[in-house]
Amino acid sequence: MIIQIQPSLTAADKEIIISKVKSLDYKTTEVKTQHGNYIVAIGKKEFDIRQLGHLKGIIDVHRVSDDYKLVSRKWKISRTKIDLGHNVIIGDGSLSIMAGPCSIETEDQIQKTVDHLVKNNVKIMRGGVFKPRSSPYAFRGLGIEGLKMWYKLARQAGIKIVSEVMQVSQIGEMYDYIDIYQVGARNTQNFNLLDELGRVDRAVMIKRGISGTIEELLYSAEYVFAAGNEKLMLCERGIRTYERASRNTLDVNAIPILKEKTHLPVIVDPSHGIGIRQYVEPIALAAVMAGADGIIYETHQKPEEAASDGQQTLDFEESSVLIDRLRKTFALKNSF
Ligand code: PEP
Ligand code: MN
């Protein structure tokens, strides 16, 4: 059950609500986000909801049968929209495109990518400065200095930044230079990181775990929301299956399922989802048809020279074609 309460409620009035809920055998957690104040109540006992409805300061009481509550679609009629400023909004019914290299490498690479995005009217650039790599000897990113350099060039061009945060200590370091914190597939269940991301007022995109279920992804999002941050989106990026013909198996099924289960925007990453450059486009278009709110993919001026993930990275020509086809596919879908 989710009880929405008035932010102006006095501590004494809030206490009256909480004691009443507890007397019904429900455990309570208070949640205060950028957008609202809630009491999440967990319990099983059936009772007449009117017992609560009349208490002072209650805006609404919603019963949510799902085990995750705040991210469930069951209580929130309007879908979550995330406003990044300057008219860049995710989840407002438009298709968000986020593109850029796997790793941020050099000033020249950043500038070329920014120019490519500006030319194609793409407003969000991806790129890693803290890279989770399977081998400790692989390129692990330029770190915070790389992010600062990127921020300068991106801001001049009006481009927003999405980049992976790997650990709690990086949240504060990155804060001034980032628009969306990406939680990578290897960190989907890093609950300390999720908790801390709930305490910042910045958008968060949580990728699905490498072998994670849809439900686990929703629980991970619940952590962030419950700690106070509603500016949340999910990302399907492929899961590990028995299939070895592709790097991962992009779970197209997850897209409509997530859209049904949650009010959060659903972004799809076809680059990691299939891991093979020439198949990124068809998978990206399939994701749009399946209802994705956005696509995030890898592009580089010279994919064969990329410091990481070159095999799944589009060059700028391929990227321009993809952007055009994404938009056409999205328009076609909306015409049905
Ligand atoms: C990435 O986006 O470059 C990345 C490492 O993604 P994932 O966490 O999905 O593997
Ligand atoms: Mn990558």
Short mmCIF file of C-alpha atoms and ligand atoms in Angstrom, two decimals:
data_model
loop_
_atom_site.label_atom_id
_atom_site.label_comp_id
_atom_site.label_asym_id
_atom_site.label_seq_id
_atom_site.Cartn_x
_atom_site.Cartn_y
_atom_site.Cartn_z
CA MET A 1 0.00 0.00 0.00
CA ILE A 2 1.21 3.50 -0.82
CA ILE A 3 -0.12 6.41 1.19
CA GLN A 4 0.56 9.77 -0.38
CA ILE A 5 0.75 12.46 2.24
CA GLN A 6 0.87 16.21 2.16
CA PRO A 7 4.44 17.49 2.33
CA SER A 8 3.34 20.17 4.78
CA LEU A 9 2.04 17.64 7.29
CA THR A 10 3.28 18.19 10.85
CA ALA A 11 5.32 15.46 12.53
CA ALA A 12 2.50 14.91 15.01
CA ASP A 13 -0.11 14.36 12.29
CA LYS A 14 2.23 12.06 10.42
CA GLU A 15 2.71 10.06 13.58
CA ILE A 16 -1.05 9.60 13.86
CA ILE A 17 -1.14 8.09 10.37
CA ILE A 18 1.86 5.86 11.03
CA SER A 19 0.46 4.52 14.32
CA LYS A 20 -2.86 3.81 12.66
CA VAL A 21 -1.15 1.90 9.83
CA LYS A 22 0.98 -0.03 12.32
CA SER A 23 -2.11 -0.92 14.34
CA LEU A 24 -3.41 -2.62 11.19
CA ASP A 25 -0.35 -4.87 11.22
CA TYR A 26 1.51 -3.08 8.44
CA LYS A 27 5.19 -2.10 8.52
CA THR A 28 5.88 1.42 7.38
CA THR A 29 8.69 3.15 5.50
CA GLU A 30 8.64 6.89 4.95
CA VAL A 31 9.73 8.07 1.53
CA LYS A 32 10.37 11.68 0.57
CA THR A 33 11.31 12.40 -3.04
CA GLN A 34 11.62 15.46 -5.29
CA HIS A 35 7.97 15.05 -6.18
CA GLY A 36 6.13 13.77 -3.17
CA ASN A 37 5.94 12.32 0.32
CA TYR A 38 4.78 8.78 0.79
CA ILE A 39 4.38 6.13 3.43
CA VAL A 40 4.95 2.66 1.98
CA ALA A 41 3.08 0.14 4.08
CA ILE A 42 3.83 -3.55 3.83
CA GLY A 43 1.38 -6.07 5.20
CA LYS A 44 -1.25 -8.61 4.30
CA LYS A 45 -4.24 -7.90 6.46
CA GLU A 46 -7.46 -6.94 4.69
CA PHE A 47 -9.10 -3.81 6.04
CA ASP A 48 -11.46 -1.10 4.96
CA ILE A 49 -9.37 1.61 3.33
CA ARG A 50 -11.77 4.25 4.68
CA GLN A 51 -10.18 3.69 8.08
CA LEU A 52 -7.23 5.66 6.74
CA GLY A 53 -8.83 7.90 4.17
CA HIS A 54 -10.30 10.29 6.71
CA LEU A 55 -7.04 11.00 8.54
CA LYS A 56 -5.63 14.48 8.23
CA GLY A 57 -2.99 15.06 5.54
CA ILE A 58 -3.62 12.03 3.38
CA ILE A 59 -3.79 12.81 -0.32
CA ASP A 60 -4.46 9.29 -1.53
CA VAL A 61 -4.22 5.65 -0.51
CA HIS A 62 -3.32 3.10 -3.17
CA ARG A 63 -3.34 -0.63 -2.78
CA VAL A 64 -0.49 -2.17 -4.77
CA SER A 65 -0.46 -5.94 -4.93
CA ASP A 66 3.01 -6.15 -6.52
CA ASP A 67 5.90 -6.78 -4.14
CA TYR A 68 7.67 -3.73 -5.48
CA LYS A 69 5.45 -0.76 -4.77
CA LEU A 70 6.67 2.71 -5.77
CA VAL A 71 7.82 1.71 -9.24
CA SER A 72 4.66 -0.27 -9.92
CA ARG A 73 2.28 1.00 -12.53
CA LYS A 74 -0.64 0.01 -10.30
CA TRP A 75 -0.82 3.28 -8.41
CA LYS A 76 0.51 5.90 -10.79
CA ILE A 77 -1.71 6.75 -13.72
CA SER A 78 0.67 9.12 -15.43
CA ARG A 79 3.98 7.73 -16.60
CA THR A 80 7.21 9.13 -15.24
CA LYS A 81 8.71 11.93 -17.28
CA ILE A 82 12.26 12.98 -16.59
CA ASP A 83 13.06 16.56 -17.42
CA LEU A 84 16.79 17.08 -17.97
CA GLY A 85 16.34 20.77 -18.73
CA HIS A 86 16.52 22.71 -22.01
CA ASN A 87 13.53 20.78 -23.30
CA VAL A 88 15.21 17.40 -23.10
CA ILE A 89 12.57 15.16 -21.56
CA ILE A 90 12.61 11.39 -21.30
CA GLY A 91 9.34 9.46 -21.16
CA ASP A 92 7.10 12.22 -22.53
CA GLY A 93 5.98 10.17 -25.49
CA SER A 94 8.88 11.15 -27.71
CA LEU A 95 11.75 8.82 -28.61
CA SER A 96 14.93 9.61 -26.69
CA ILE A 97 18.16 8.86 -28.50
CA MET A 98 21.41 8.58 -26.58
CA ALA A 99 24.58 7.83 -28.52
CA GLY A 100 28.32 7.97 -28.07
CA PRO A 101 31.37 5.83 -27.57
CA CYS A 102 31.70 2.95 -25.17
CA SER A 103 34.59 4.84 -23.53
CA ILE A 104 35.53 8.48 -23.50
CA GLU A 105 39.08 8.54 -24.89
CA THR A 106 40.32 11.93 -26.10
CA GLU A 107 39.26 15.54 -26.53
CA ASP A 108 39.24 15.06 -30.29
CA GLN A 109 36.99 12.01 -30.01
CA ILE A 110 34.57 13.87 -27.77
CA GLN A 111 34.41 16.85 -30.12
CA LYS A 112 33.83 14.68 -33.17
CA THR A 113 31.06 12.81 -31.40
CA VAL A 114 29.45 16.01 -30.17
CA ASP A 115 29.51 17.41 -33.73
CA HIS A 116 27.96 14.20 -35.05
CA LEU A 117 25.17 14.38 -32.48
CA VAL A 118 24.50 18.07 -33.08
CA LYS A 119 24.29 17.41 -36.83
CA ASN A 120 21.66 14.75 -36.18
CA ASN A 121 19.79 16.68 -33.51
CA VAL A 122 20.57 14.10 -30.82
CA LYS A 123 20.55 15.67 -27.36
CA ILE A 124 22.09 13.04 -25.09
CA MET A 125 25.60 11.63 -25.33
CA ARG A 126 26.70 8.39 -23.70
CA GLY A 127 30.24 7.39 -22.78
CA GLY A 128 32.10 5.70 -19.97
CA VAL A 129 34.84 7.28 -17.90
CA PHE A 130 34.69 4.61 -15.21
CA LYS A 131 34.65 1.35 -17.12
CA PRO A 132 33.77 -2.04 -15.69
CA ARG A 133 35.99 -4.43 -17.63
CA SER A 134 36.15 -8.19 -17.38
CA SER A 135 39.95 -8.03 -17.44
CA PRO A 136 41.88 -5.74 -15.10
CA TYR A 137 44.40 -5.15 -17.92
CA ALA A 138 41.83 -3.65 -20.31
CA PHE A 139 41.27 0.13 -20.64
CA ARG A 140 39.40 1.22 -17.54
CA GLY A 141 38.50 4.77 -18.51
CA LEU A 142 39.82 8.30 -18.15
CA GLY A 143 38.16 8.83 -14.80
CA ILE A 144 36.82 12.11 -13.46
CA GLU A 145 39.20 14.29 -15.52
CA GLY A 146 37.76 12.73 -18.67
CA LEU A 147 34.26 13.56 -17.48
CA LYS A 148 35.21 17.20 -16.82
CA MET A 149 36.69 17.58 -20.30
CA TRP A 150 33.60 15.96 -21.82
CA TYR A 151 31.25 18.15 -19.80
CA LYS A 152 32.90 21.32 -21.10
CA LEU A 153 32.56 20.32 -24.74
CA ALA A 154 29.09 18.83 -24.38
CA ARG A 155 27.65 21.81 -22.51
CA GLN A 156 28.87 24.26 -25.13
CA ALA A 157 26.86 22.28 -27.67
CA GLY A 158 23.78 21.84 -25.45
CA ILE A 159 24.32 18.09 -25.13
CA LYS A 160 23.34 16.15 -21.99
CA ILE A 161 25.57 13.45 -20.51
CA VAL A 162 24.84 9.89 -19.42
CA SER A 163 27.73 7.98 -17.87
CA GLU A 164 28.28 5.01 -15.61
CA VAL A 165 28.88 5.40 -11.91
CA MET A 166 30.59 2.36 -10.44
CA GLN A 167 30.84 3.14 -6.77
CA VAL A 168 29.38 5.33 -4.07
CA SER A 169 32.43 7.61 -3.82
CA GLN A 170 32.02 8.62 -7.49
CA ILE A 171 28.48 9.97 -7.04
CA GLY A 172 29.62 13.24 -5.50
CA GLU A 173 32.64 13.57 -7.80
CA MET A 174 30.48 13.23 -10.91
CA TYR A 175 27.48 15.24 -9.73
CA ASP A 176 28.36 18.61 -11.28
CA TYR A 177 29.23 17.09 -14.65
CA ILE A 178 26.47 14.64 -15.30
CA ASP A 179 22.79 14.52 -16.27
CA ILE A 180 22.07 10.81 -15.92
CA TYR A 181 23.94 8.37 -13.71
CA GLN A 182 24.08 4.99 -15.41
CA VAL A 183 24.11 1.94 -13.18
CA GLY A 184 25.84 -0.77 -15.19
CA ALA A 185 24.72 -4.35 -15.58
CA ARG A 186 27.37 -5.52 -13.12
CA ASN A 187 26.08 -3.15 -10.48
CA THR A 188 22.33 -3.62 -10.82
CA GLN A 189 22.24 -5.26 -7.41
CA ASN A 190 24.82 -3.09 -5.70
CA PHE A 191 22.31 -2.03 -3.10
CA ASN A 192 24.59 0.48 -1.39
CA LEU A 193 25.10 2.27 -4.69
CA LEU A 194 21.35 2.23 -5.39
CA ASP A 195 20.57 3.58 -1.93
CA GLU A 196 23.01 6.45 -2.37
CA LEU A 197 21.68 7.27 -5.84
CA GLY A 198 18.31 7.60 -4.19
CA ARG A 199 19.69 10.47 -2.14
CA VAL A 200 20.76 12.65 -5.08
CA ASP A 201 18.60 14.85 -7.23
CA ARG A 202 19.81 13.62 -10.62
CA ALA A 203 18.34 11.19 -13.10
CA VAL A 204 19.38 7.54 -12.84
CA MET A 205 19.26 4.83 -15.49
CA ILE A 206 19.49 1.29 -14.15
CA LYS A 207 20.62 -1.39 -16.54
CA ARG A 208 19.30 -4.89 -16.24
CA GLY A 209 21.72 -7.28 -14.58
CA ILE A 210 23.69 -9.69 -16.77
CA SER A 211 21.59 -12.58 -15.53
CA GLY A 212 18.95 -10.48 -13.89
CA THR A 213 15.23 -11.05 -14.09
CA ILE A 214 12.72 -8.34 -14.90
CA GLU A 215 11.51 -8.48 -11.32
CA GLU A 216 15.02 -8.01 -9.95
CA LEU A 217 15.43 -4.94 -12.16
CA LEU A 218 12.21 -3.51 -10.75
CA TYR A 219 13.37 -4.16 -7.20
CA SER A 220 16.62 -2.36 -7.96
CA ALA A 221 14.64 0.64 -9.17
CA GLU A 222 12.50 0.40 -6.02
CA TYR A 223 15.67 0.89 -3.94
CA VAL A 224 16.41 4.21 -5.65
CA PHE A 225 12.83 5.46 -5.47
CA ALA A 226 12.43 4.37 -1.85
CA ALA A 227 15.58 6.28 -0.92
CA GLY A 228 14.11 9.45 -2.44
CA ASN A 229 14.78 9.70 -6.16
CA GLU A 230 11.93 9.45 -8.65
CA LYS A 231 13.98 10.53 -11.66
CA LEU A 232 14.44 6.99 -12.74
CA MET A 233 14.54 4.96 -15.94
CA LEU A 234 15.28 1.33 -16.76
CA CYS A 235 17.47 -0.12 -19.47
CA GLU A 236 17.17 -3.50 -21.17
CA ARG A 237 20.67 -4.34 -22.40
CA GLY A 238 20.49 -8.05 -23.06
CA ILE A 239 20.94 -10.93 -20.71
CA ARG A 240 23.25 -13.90 -20.69
CA THR A 241 21.62 -16.99 -22.08
CA TYR A 242 22.95 -20.30 -23.43
CA GLU A 243 23.20 -18.69 -26.88
CA ARG A 244 26.77 -17.92 -27.91
CA ALA A 245 26.12 -16.61 -31.46
CA SER A 246 25.66 -13.13 -30.01
CA ARG A 247 27.31 -11.40 -27.05
CA ASN A 248 24.04 -11.23 -25.12
CA THR A 249 20.41 -11.93 -25.91
CA LEU A 250 18.39 -8.73 -26.05
CA ASP A 251 15.13 -9.53 -24.35
CA VAL A 252 12.58 -7.78 -26.55
CA ASN A 253 9.87 -9.39 -24.39
CA ALA A 254 11.02 -7.29 -21.48
CA ILE A 255 10.00 -4.06 -23.20
CA PRO A 256 6.19 -4.46 -23.24
CA ILE A 257 6.33 -6.35 -19.95
CA LEU A 258 8.18 -3.54 -18.21
CA LYS A 259 5.89 -0.95 -19.74
CA GLU A 260 2.97 -2.82 -18.26
CA LYS A 261 4.53 -3.34 -14.85
CA THR A 262 6.05 0.05 -14.23
CA HIS A 263 5.46 3.73 -14.90
CA LEU A 264 9.20 4.28 -15.47
CA PRO A 265 10.60 4.95 -18.95
CA VAL A 266 12.20 1.96 -20.67
CA ILE A 267 15.40 2.51 -22.63
CA VAL A 268 16.98 -0.19 -24.79
CA ASP A 269 20.67 -0.74 -25.51
CA PRO A 270 21.00 -2.77 -28.72
CA SER A 271 24.81 -2.42 -28.78
CA HIS A 272 25.39 -4.51 -25.67
CA GLY A 273 22.16 -6.38 -26.37
CA ILE A 274 23.56 -8.16 -29.40
CA GLY A 275 27.19 -7.10 -29.42
CA ILE A 276 27.64 -7.31 -33.20
CA ARG A 277 27.90 -4.12 -35.20
CA GLN A 278 25.88 -5.09 -38.30
CA TYR A 279 22.93 -6.30 -36.21
CA VAL A 280 22.60 -3.28 -33.97
CA GLU A 281 20.21 -1.50 -36.32
CA PRO A 282 17.56 -4.24 -36.74
CA ILE A 283 17.53 -4.85 -33.01
CA ALA A 284 17.23 -1.14 -32.27
CA LEU A 285 14.29 -0.83 -34.66
CA ALA A 286 12.64 -3.89 -33.11
CA ALA A 287 12.97 -2.25 -29.71
CA VAL A 288 11.21 0.87 -30.96
CA MET A 289 8.37 -1.22 -32.35
CA ALA A 290 8.13 -3.06 -29.03
CA GLY A 291 7.53 0.24 -27.24
CA ALA A 292 10.90 1.51 -26.00
CA ASP A 293 10.95 5.12 -24.80
CA GLY A 294 14.54 5.50 -25.87
CA ILE A 295 17.54 3.86 -27.47
CA ILE A 296 21.12 4.08 -26.23
CA TYR A 297 23.87 2.83 -28.53
CA GLU A 298 27.57 3.05 -29.19
CA THR A 299 29.14 5.10 -31.95
CA HIS A 300 32.72 6.19 -32.64
CA GLN A 301 34.49 8.00 -35.48
CA LYS A 302 36.68 4.91 -35.99
CA PRO A 303 35.11 1.89 -34.32
CA GLU A 304 38.04 -0.34 -35.26
CA GLU A 305 40.29 1.90 -33.13
CA ALA A 306 37.91 2.26 -30.18
CA ALA A 307 39.44 1.57 -26.77
CA SER A 308 36.53 -0.74 -25.94
CA ASP A 309 33.58 -2.49 -27.60
CA GLY A 310 34.62 -1.57 -31.16
CA GLN A 311 33.02 -4.77 -32.47
CA GLN A 312 29.57 -3.50 -31.59
CA THR A 313 30.14 0.20 -32.31
CA LEU A 314 28.67 2.02 -35.32
CA ASP A 315 30.68 4.53 -37.31
CA PHE A 316 29.11 7.96 -37.80
CA GLU A 317 27.69 7.10 -41.18
CA GLU A 318 25.93 4.03 -39.81
CA SER A 319 24.87 6.04 -36.81
CA SER A 320 23.26 8.75 -38.97
CA VAL A 321 21.35 6.09 -40.91
CA LEU A 322 20.22 4.50 -37.66
CA ILE A 323 19.00 7.79 -36.21
CA ASP A 324 16.95 8.46 -39.32
CA ARG A 325 15.46 4.97 -39.30
CA LEU A 326 14.75 5.10 -35.58
CA ARG A 327 12.74 8.26 -36.09
CA LYS A 328 10.90 6.85 -39.09
CA THR A 329 10.12 3.63 -37.24
CA PHE A 330 8.89 5.58 -34.22
CA ALA A 331 6.60 7.69 -36.44
CA LEU A 332 5.30 4.54 -38.14
CA LYS A 333 4.57 2.92 -34.80
CA ASN A 334 2.69 5.99 -33.62
CA SER A 335 0.59 5.95 -36.77
CA PHE A 336 -0.98 2.57 -35.91
C1 PEP B 1 28.35 0.35 -21.21
O1 PEP B 1 27.28 0.95 -21.33
O2 PEP B 1 29.39 0.64 -21.84
C2 PEP B 1 28.36 -0.86 -20.35
C3 PEP B 1 29.47 -1.29 -19.78
O3 PEP B 1 27.16 -1.43 -20.26
P1 PEP B 1 26.65 -2.70 -19.41
O4 PEP B 1 26.72 -2.30 -18.00
O5 PEP B 1 25.25 -2.87 -19.93
O6 PEP B 1 27.54 -3.86 -19.76
MN MN B 2 30.37 -0.74 -24.06
#
